[in-house]
Coordinates of C-alpha atoms in Angstrom, one line a residue:
X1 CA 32.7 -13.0 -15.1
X2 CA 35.1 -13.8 -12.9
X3 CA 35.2 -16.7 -10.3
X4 CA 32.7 -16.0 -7.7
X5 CA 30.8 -13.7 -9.6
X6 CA 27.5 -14.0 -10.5
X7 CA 25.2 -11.8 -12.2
X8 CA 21.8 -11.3 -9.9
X9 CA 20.1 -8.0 -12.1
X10 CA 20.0 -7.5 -15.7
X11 CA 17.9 -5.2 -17.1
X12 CA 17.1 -2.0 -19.5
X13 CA 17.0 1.4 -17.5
X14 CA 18.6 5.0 -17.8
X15 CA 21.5 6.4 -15.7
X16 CA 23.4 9.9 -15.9
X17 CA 26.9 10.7 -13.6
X18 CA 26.0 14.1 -12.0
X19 CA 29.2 14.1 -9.8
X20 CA 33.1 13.2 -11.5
X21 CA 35.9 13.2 -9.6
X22 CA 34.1 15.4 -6.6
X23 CA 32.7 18.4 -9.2
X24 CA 29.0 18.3 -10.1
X25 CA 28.5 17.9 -14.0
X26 CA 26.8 20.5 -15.8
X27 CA 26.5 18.3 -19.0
X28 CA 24.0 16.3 -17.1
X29 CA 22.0 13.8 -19.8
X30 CA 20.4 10.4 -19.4
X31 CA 21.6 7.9 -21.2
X32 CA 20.2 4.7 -22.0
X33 CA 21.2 1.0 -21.8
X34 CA 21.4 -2.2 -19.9
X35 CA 21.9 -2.0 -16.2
X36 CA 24.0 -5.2 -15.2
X37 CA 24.6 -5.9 -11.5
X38 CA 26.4 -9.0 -10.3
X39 CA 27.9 -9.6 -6.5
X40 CA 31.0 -7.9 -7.0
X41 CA 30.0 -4.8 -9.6
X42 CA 27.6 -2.5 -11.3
X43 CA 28.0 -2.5 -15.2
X44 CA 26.2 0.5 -16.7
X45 CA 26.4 -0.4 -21.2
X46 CA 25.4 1.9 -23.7
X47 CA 26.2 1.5 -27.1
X48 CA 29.2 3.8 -26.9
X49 CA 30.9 1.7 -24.1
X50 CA 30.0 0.6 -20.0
X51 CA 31.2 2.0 -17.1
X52 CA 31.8 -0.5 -14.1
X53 CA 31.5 0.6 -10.7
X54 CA 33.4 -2.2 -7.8
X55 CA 30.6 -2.5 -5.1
X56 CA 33.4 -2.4 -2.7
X57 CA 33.9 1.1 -3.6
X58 CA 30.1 1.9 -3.2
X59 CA 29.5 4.2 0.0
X60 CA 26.1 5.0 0.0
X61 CA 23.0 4.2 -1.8
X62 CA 19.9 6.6 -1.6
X63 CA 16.6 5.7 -3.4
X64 CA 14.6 9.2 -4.4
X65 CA 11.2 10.5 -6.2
X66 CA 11.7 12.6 -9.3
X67 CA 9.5 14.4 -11.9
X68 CA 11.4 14.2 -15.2
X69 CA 8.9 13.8 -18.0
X70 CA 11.3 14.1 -20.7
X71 CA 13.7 11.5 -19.2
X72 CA 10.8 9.3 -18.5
X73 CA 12.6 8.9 -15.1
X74 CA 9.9 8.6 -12.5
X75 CA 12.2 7.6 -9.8
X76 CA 16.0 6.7 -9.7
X77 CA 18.5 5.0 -7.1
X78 CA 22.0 7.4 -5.9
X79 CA 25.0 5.3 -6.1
X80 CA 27.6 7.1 -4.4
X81 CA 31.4 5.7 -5.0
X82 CA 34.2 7.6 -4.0
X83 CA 34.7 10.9 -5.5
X84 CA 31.3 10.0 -8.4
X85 CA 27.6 10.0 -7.9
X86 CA 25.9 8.3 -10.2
X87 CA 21.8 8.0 -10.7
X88 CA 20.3 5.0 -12.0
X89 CA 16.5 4.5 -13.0
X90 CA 16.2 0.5 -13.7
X91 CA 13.3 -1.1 -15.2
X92 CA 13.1 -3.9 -12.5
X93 CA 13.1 -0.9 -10.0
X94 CA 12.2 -3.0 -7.3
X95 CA 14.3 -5.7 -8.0
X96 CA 17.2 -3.5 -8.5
X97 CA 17.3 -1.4 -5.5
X98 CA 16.3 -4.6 -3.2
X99 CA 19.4 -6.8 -5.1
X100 CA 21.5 -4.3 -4.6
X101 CA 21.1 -3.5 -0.6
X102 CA 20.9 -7.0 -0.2
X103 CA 24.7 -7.2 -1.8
X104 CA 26.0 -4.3 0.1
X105 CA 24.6 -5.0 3.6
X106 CA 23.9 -9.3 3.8
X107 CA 25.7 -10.6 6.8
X108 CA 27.2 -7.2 8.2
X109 CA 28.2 -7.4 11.6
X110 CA 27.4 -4.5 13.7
X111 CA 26.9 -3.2 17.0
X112 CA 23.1 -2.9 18.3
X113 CA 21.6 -1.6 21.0
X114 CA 17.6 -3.0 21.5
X115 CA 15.6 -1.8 22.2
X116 CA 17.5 1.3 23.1
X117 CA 13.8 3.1 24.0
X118 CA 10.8 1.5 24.4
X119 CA 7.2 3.6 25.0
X120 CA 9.4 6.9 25.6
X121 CA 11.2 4.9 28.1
X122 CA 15.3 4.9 27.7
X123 CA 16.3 1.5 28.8
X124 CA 19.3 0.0 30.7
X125 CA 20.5 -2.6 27.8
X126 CA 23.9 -2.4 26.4
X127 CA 25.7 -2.9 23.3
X128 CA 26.2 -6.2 21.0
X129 CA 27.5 -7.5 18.0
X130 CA 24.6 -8.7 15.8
X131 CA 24.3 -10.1 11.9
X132 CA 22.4 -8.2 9.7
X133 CA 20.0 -10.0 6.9
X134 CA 18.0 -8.1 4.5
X135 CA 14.6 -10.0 3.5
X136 CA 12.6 -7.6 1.3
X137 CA 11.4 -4.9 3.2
X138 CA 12.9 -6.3 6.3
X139 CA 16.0 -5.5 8.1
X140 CA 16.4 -9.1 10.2
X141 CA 18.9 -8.4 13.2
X142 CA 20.3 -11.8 15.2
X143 CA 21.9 -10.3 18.1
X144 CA 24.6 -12.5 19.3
X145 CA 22.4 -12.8 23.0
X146 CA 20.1 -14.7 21.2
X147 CA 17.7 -11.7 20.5
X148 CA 16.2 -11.6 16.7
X149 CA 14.4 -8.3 15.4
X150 CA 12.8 -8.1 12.8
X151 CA 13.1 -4.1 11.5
X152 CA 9.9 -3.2 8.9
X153 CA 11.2 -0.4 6.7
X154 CA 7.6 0.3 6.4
X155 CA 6.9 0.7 9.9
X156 CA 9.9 3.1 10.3
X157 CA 8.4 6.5 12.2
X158 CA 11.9 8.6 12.7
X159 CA 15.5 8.2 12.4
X160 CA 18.2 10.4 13.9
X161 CA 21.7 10.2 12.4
X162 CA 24.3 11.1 15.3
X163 CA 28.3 10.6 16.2
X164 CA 28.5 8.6 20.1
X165 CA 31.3 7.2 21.9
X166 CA 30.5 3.5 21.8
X167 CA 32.8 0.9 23.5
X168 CA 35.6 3.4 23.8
X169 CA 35.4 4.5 20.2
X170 CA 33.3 7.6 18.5
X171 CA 31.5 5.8 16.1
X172 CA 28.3 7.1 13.6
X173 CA 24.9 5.5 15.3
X174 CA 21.1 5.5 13.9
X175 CA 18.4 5.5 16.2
X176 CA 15.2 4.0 14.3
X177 CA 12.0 4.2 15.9
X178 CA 9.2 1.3 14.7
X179 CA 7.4 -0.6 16.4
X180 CA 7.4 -4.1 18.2
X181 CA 4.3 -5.9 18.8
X182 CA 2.1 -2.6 18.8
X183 CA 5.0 -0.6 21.2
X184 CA 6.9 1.9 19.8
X185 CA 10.7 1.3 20.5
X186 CA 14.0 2.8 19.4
X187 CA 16.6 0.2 17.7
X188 CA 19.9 1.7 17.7
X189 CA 23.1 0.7 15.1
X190 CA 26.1 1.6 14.9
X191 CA 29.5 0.3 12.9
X192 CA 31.6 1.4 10.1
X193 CA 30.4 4.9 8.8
X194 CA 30.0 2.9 5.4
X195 CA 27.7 0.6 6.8
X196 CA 25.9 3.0 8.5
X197 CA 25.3 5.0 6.0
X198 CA 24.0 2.4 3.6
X199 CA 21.8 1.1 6.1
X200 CA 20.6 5.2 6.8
X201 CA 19.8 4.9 3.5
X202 CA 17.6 2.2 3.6
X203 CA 15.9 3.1 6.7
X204 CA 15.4 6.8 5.5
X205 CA 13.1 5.5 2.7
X206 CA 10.4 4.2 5.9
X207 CA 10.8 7.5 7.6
X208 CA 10.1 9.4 4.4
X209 CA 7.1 7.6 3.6
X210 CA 5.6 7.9 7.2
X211 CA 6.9 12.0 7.9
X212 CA 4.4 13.0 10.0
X213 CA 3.0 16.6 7.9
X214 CA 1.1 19.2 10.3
X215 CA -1.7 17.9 11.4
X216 CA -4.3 20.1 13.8
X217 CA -5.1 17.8 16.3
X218 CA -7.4 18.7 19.7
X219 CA -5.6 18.3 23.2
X220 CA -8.1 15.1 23.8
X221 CA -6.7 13.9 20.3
X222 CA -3.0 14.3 21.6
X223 CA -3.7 13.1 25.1
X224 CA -4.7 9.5 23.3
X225 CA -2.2 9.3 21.0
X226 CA 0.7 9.9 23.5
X227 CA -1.2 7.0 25.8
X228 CA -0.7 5.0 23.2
X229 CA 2.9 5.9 22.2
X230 CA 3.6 4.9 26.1
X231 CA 2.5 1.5 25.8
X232 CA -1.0 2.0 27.2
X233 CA -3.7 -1.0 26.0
X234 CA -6.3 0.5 23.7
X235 CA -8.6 -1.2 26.2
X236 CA -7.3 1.2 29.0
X237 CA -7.2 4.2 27.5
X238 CA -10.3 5.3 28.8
X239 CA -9.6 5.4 32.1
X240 CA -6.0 6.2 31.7
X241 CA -7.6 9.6 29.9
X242 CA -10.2 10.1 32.0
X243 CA -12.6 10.4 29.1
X244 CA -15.6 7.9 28.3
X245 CA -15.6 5.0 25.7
X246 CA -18.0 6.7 23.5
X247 CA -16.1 9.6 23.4
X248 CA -12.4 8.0 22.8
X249 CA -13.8 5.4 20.1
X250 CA -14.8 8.7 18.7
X251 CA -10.8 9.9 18.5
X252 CA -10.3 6.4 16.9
X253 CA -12.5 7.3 14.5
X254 CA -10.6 10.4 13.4
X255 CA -7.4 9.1 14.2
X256 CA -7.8 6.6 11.7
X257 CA -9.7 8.4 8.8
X258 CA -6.2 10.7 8.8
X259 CA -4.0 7.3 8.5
X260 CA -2.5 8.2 12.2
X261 CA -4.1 5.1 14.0
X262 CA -4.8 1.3 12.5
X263 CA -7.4 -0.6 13.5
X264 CA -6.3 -4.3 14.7
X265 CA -8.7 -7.1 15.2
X266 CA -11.5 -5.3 16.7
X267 CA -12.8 -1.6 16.4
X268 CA -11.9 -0.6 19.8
X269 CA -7.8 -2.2 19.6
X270 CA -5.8 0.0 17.3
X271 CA -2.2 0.7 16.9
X272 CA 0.1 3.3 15.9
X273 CA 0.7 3.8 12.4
X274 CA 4.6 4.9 11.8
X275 CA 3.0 8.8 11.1
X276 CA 0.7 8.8 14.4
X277 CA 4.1 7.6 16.4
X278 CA 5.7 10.4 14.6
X279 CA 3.1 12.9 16.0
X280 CA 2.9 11.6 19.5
X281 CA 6.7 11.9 20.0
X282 CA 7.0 15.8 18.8
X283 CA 3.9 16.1 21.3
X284 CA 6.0 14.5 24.0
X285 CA 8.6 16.4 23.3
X286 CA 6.5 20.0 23.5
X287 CA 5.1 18.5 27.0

């Protein structure tokens, strides 16, 4: 390796190149060999040659679900660089995907905007240059006013992908909804569109975990979970719904046998899961 370089992943796995040059391969086939990444490049070996891919020339990663029995490929990560698309199933899947985000994204400065929303609310903060750290499945922001959030990709409800004029400039921005000590808030980023779209990528993976399906929920059902979404105390709710304790520990109880609600501490405080957030802001949005 060269100076500076040092290896961080190496391990068996299968990859295929489904797009050359900008044209989609028909003679798709997964090969297999060592996967090699180091801090500077992605070596795919086989025993007919490796291909190297410069991480500086890596523009988006998205990690996907497949079905592909004869491939034994149960999931694989999509390395986009340039003009190719390549798909990579590693052994250390985990490992991998979290190595190479890490490598991509660790210390990126960007603009953020938090919280941009908070309980529905749009609020009057501004723009800042913050330092983005990756720690598992955390996205750690240190905004230069002093502010640190810390961004669960696992508590990741929604996330819009959008063009704004920021400080003069039209720039690509992501609006991530999770959550901050119970409250549902909106984080907004924004920087180069490479950086954005390999954070997109990581965020996505929350939102696609937590997509809210169609769930048939009673008016009383909605009218809790969008108290909740505003911020309301658990405790309060009652009152705030005009409905009796009995009867809203009763919506808890549903709420949370369909993984929309969490119970915390005690059975009467619950939170939002990412999913329930989900469904309280479409039925905020129908309101």
């Amino acid at each position: 390796m060269s100076d500076g370089e040092h290896a961080l992943v190496d391990t068996k796995g299968k990859f295929v190149q489904v797009v050359s040059d900008g044209r989609k391969r028909n003679d798709i086939e997964w090969l297999p060999g060592r996967v090699l990444l180091s801090n500077k490049r992605l070596v795919l070996a086989t025993n007919d040659g490796k291909r190297t891919i410069p991480l500086s020339k890596v523009s988006s990663v998205t990690a996907s679900q497949m079905n592909q029995p004869l491939a034994q490929v149960d999931s694989y990560v999509k390395v986009q660089a340039g003009r190719n698309v390549t798909l990579i199933s590693a052994k250390k899947a985990d490992e991998f995907q979290e190595k190479l985000y890490s490598t991509l994204l660790d210390q990126t400065v960007v603009l953020i905007n938090h919280p941009a929303v908070k309980g529905g609310v749009v609020q009057d903060g501004g723009w800042e240059k913050g330092r983005l750290k990756l720690d598992g499945d955390c996205i750690n922001l240190a905004i230069a006013s002093g502010t640190f959030v810390e961004l669960d990709i696992d508590d990741v409800g929604t996330v819009e992908s959008k063009e704004k004029t920021i400080r003069g400039d039209e720039r690509p921005l992501l609006e991530i909804e999770h959550t901050i000590e119970g409250t549902s808030v909106e984080t907004h980023i924004s920087g180069t569109p490479r950086h954005v779209s390999l954070i997109e990528g990581l965020v996505r993976q929350g939102e696609q975990r937590n997509i809210a399906d169609d769930v048939d929920l009673s008016d009383k059902e909605t009218q809790v979970l969008m108290a909740l979404y505003s911020g309301i105390s658990p405790f309060k709710i009652p009152d705030f719904v005009d409905m009796e304790i009995e009867e809203v520990e009763d919506v808890y109880d549903r709420l949370m046998e369909a993984d929309i609600l969490e119970p915390v501490r005690t059975r009467r405080e619950v939170q939002l899961e990412a999913r329930g957030r989900s469904i309280a802001s479409d039925a905020m949005a129908d309101q």
